[in-house]
Amino acid sequence: MLIVYHSKRNIGSLLRLTRQLSKFIPRKMDPNVKVRENPVVAKLTEEEYKPILTEDLVDLLDLFKKYQYEIRLAGGPVRDLLMKKIPTDIDLATTATPVQMKEMFTMEDVRMVNTNGEKHGTITPRINNATNFEVTTLRIDVATDGRHAEVEFTKDWQLDANRRDLTINSMFMSLEDGSIYDYFYGYEDLQKRRVAFVGSAETRIKEDYLRILRYFRFYGRIADEAENHEEKTLNAIKENIQGLERISGERIWQELKKILTGRFKYDLMKTLIDCGASKFIGLPETPNILEFQRICKAAESSTAPWNAATLLSALIWTPEDAIKLHERLKFSAFERDLIFYITQNRENTRNINDIRHFQKMCFQTVGRISEMRSFIEQLLIYHNKMKLYKILSTWEIPRFPISGLHLKEHGCSQGKVMGHVMNALKEIWAQEGFKSTSEDLLKHLPTVLEKVKGNKSPPAAKKQRL
């Protein structure tokens, strides 16, 4: 029995969606998908899943049992438990509809939060006023357009498993006895470290083109070898790679960050690029693969805190590329400025090994010095200058002892002249190990003023506005 559910808020979008139904792919069970007759393939002991059985989760399970609704652990946490890992997220699936869950939680005086997921079947109760759990009704995708899906609710666990992306993510687990339910041989795939789509890769990708990136992300987490992709899977990705242009930059960047901070980052990004992804994810048509390979090799042998944006910056050539990349991926302000800063400064700092040079760079900003230091730390990590990075990261940034008021009181006019004088004094301050007092620096003022007025002063270090 299928239960159709649409919220009032979604009626308008549903009507618009209906008018464009010809653009959608009807969602049915793939007749070619290999289905297991008996889905129970294993049983974990309570000791194996005890770490996730918190008091709040047990109370939630008791509620569903009281109202006679079935509830199981779903997807990622099942996969993690089978890999002997403690899940960081608890995803739950149930036969109860959103309406039934809301009625149940209301009757039991359980507060519900984050109602945005309701139209997709997700209700979020806050148990014991302490822990939020996302519980989603079993569902099938009636129609998809590569980004959105219209869903129908069901009580059939196999139909829900069939709508998931990868076989290793399509399993369920009973939290009563530890039984593992696997309809599409994800259990065996996990043992073989095989990453495969449920049924047809092309069908799955066309339902949601972000699954291209999710495939690479999970390959990095699961696979034993860097280049053991199945040919039919890569062919399906190549044939549908243009679909990535329909995915928002924010969602693409979320997946890329996980790929870049995971295993096989170089091999996976190169394969993704070879599949034709570059122009659809904001990279240059010909990314800087050799530089990226060098950086990834350094990252593999480093314990430094590499930022994903630092790694990604190796694939682009110029600050202009950084701007275009941001326009597509919508970085945070820090990530945007970091990528721009690295592309702007990596060549002229590649062969510099004097820590004082990088310490001086901290003051070449119109923004916060602490943020500039973070950029320079990532620049040093990028260059694999770990000794310099360690020095800079523990360096207590001193406060420059001279202000504009000091200079004005000693006869220095405001404007460009004061800027030149200030930078000249900072240069002296740096040469003296950042230890000079205001009195020490003001002794140099007459000489500096004379040089500035005679246009003999060295060019001021350019402050960077990012």
PDB file of C-alpha atoms in Angstrom, residues 340-341 344-345 360-361 363-366 372 423 459-465:
ATOM      1  CA  PHE A 340      42.742  33.832  -3.968  1.00  0.00           C
ATOM      2  CA  TYR A 341      45.658  34.501  -1.584  1.00  0.00           C
ATOM      3  CA  GLN A 344      48.363  35.310  -5.747  1.00  0.00           C
ATOM      4  CA  ASN A 345      51.412  34.525  -3.593  1.00  0.00           C
ATOM      5  CA  LYS A 360      56.257  40.473   7.845  1.00  0.00           C
ATOM      6  CA  MET A 361      53.546  39.271   5.457  1.00  0.00           C
ATOM      7  CA  PHE A 363      51.076  42.792   8.600  1.00  0.00           C
ATOM      8  CA  GLN A 364      50.446  43.312   4.875  1.00  0.00           C
ATOM      9  CA  THR A 365      46.686  43.443   5.226  1.00  0.00           C
ATOM     10  CA  VAL A 366      43.839  45.863   5.672  1.00  0.00           C
ATOM     11  CA  MET A 372      46.122  36.885   7.393  1.00  0.00           C
ATOM     12  CA  ASN A 423      55.751  50.893   6.152  1.00  0.00           C
ATOM     13  CA  PRO A 459      58.337  50.947  -2.271  1.00  0.00           C
ATOM     14  CA  ALA A 460      55.869  50.150   0.465  1.00  0.00           C
ATOM     15  CA  ALA A 461      54.821  46.543   0.874  1.00  0.00           C
ATOM     16  CA  LYS A 462      51.472  46.233  -0.785  1.00  0.00           C
ATOM     17  CA  LYS A 463      48.635  45.600   1.616  1.00  0.00           C
ATOM     18  CA  GLN A 464      46.230  43.002   0.331  1.00  0.00           C
ATOM     19  CA  ARG A 465      42.513  43.525   0.342  1.00  0.00           C
TER      20      ARG A 465
END
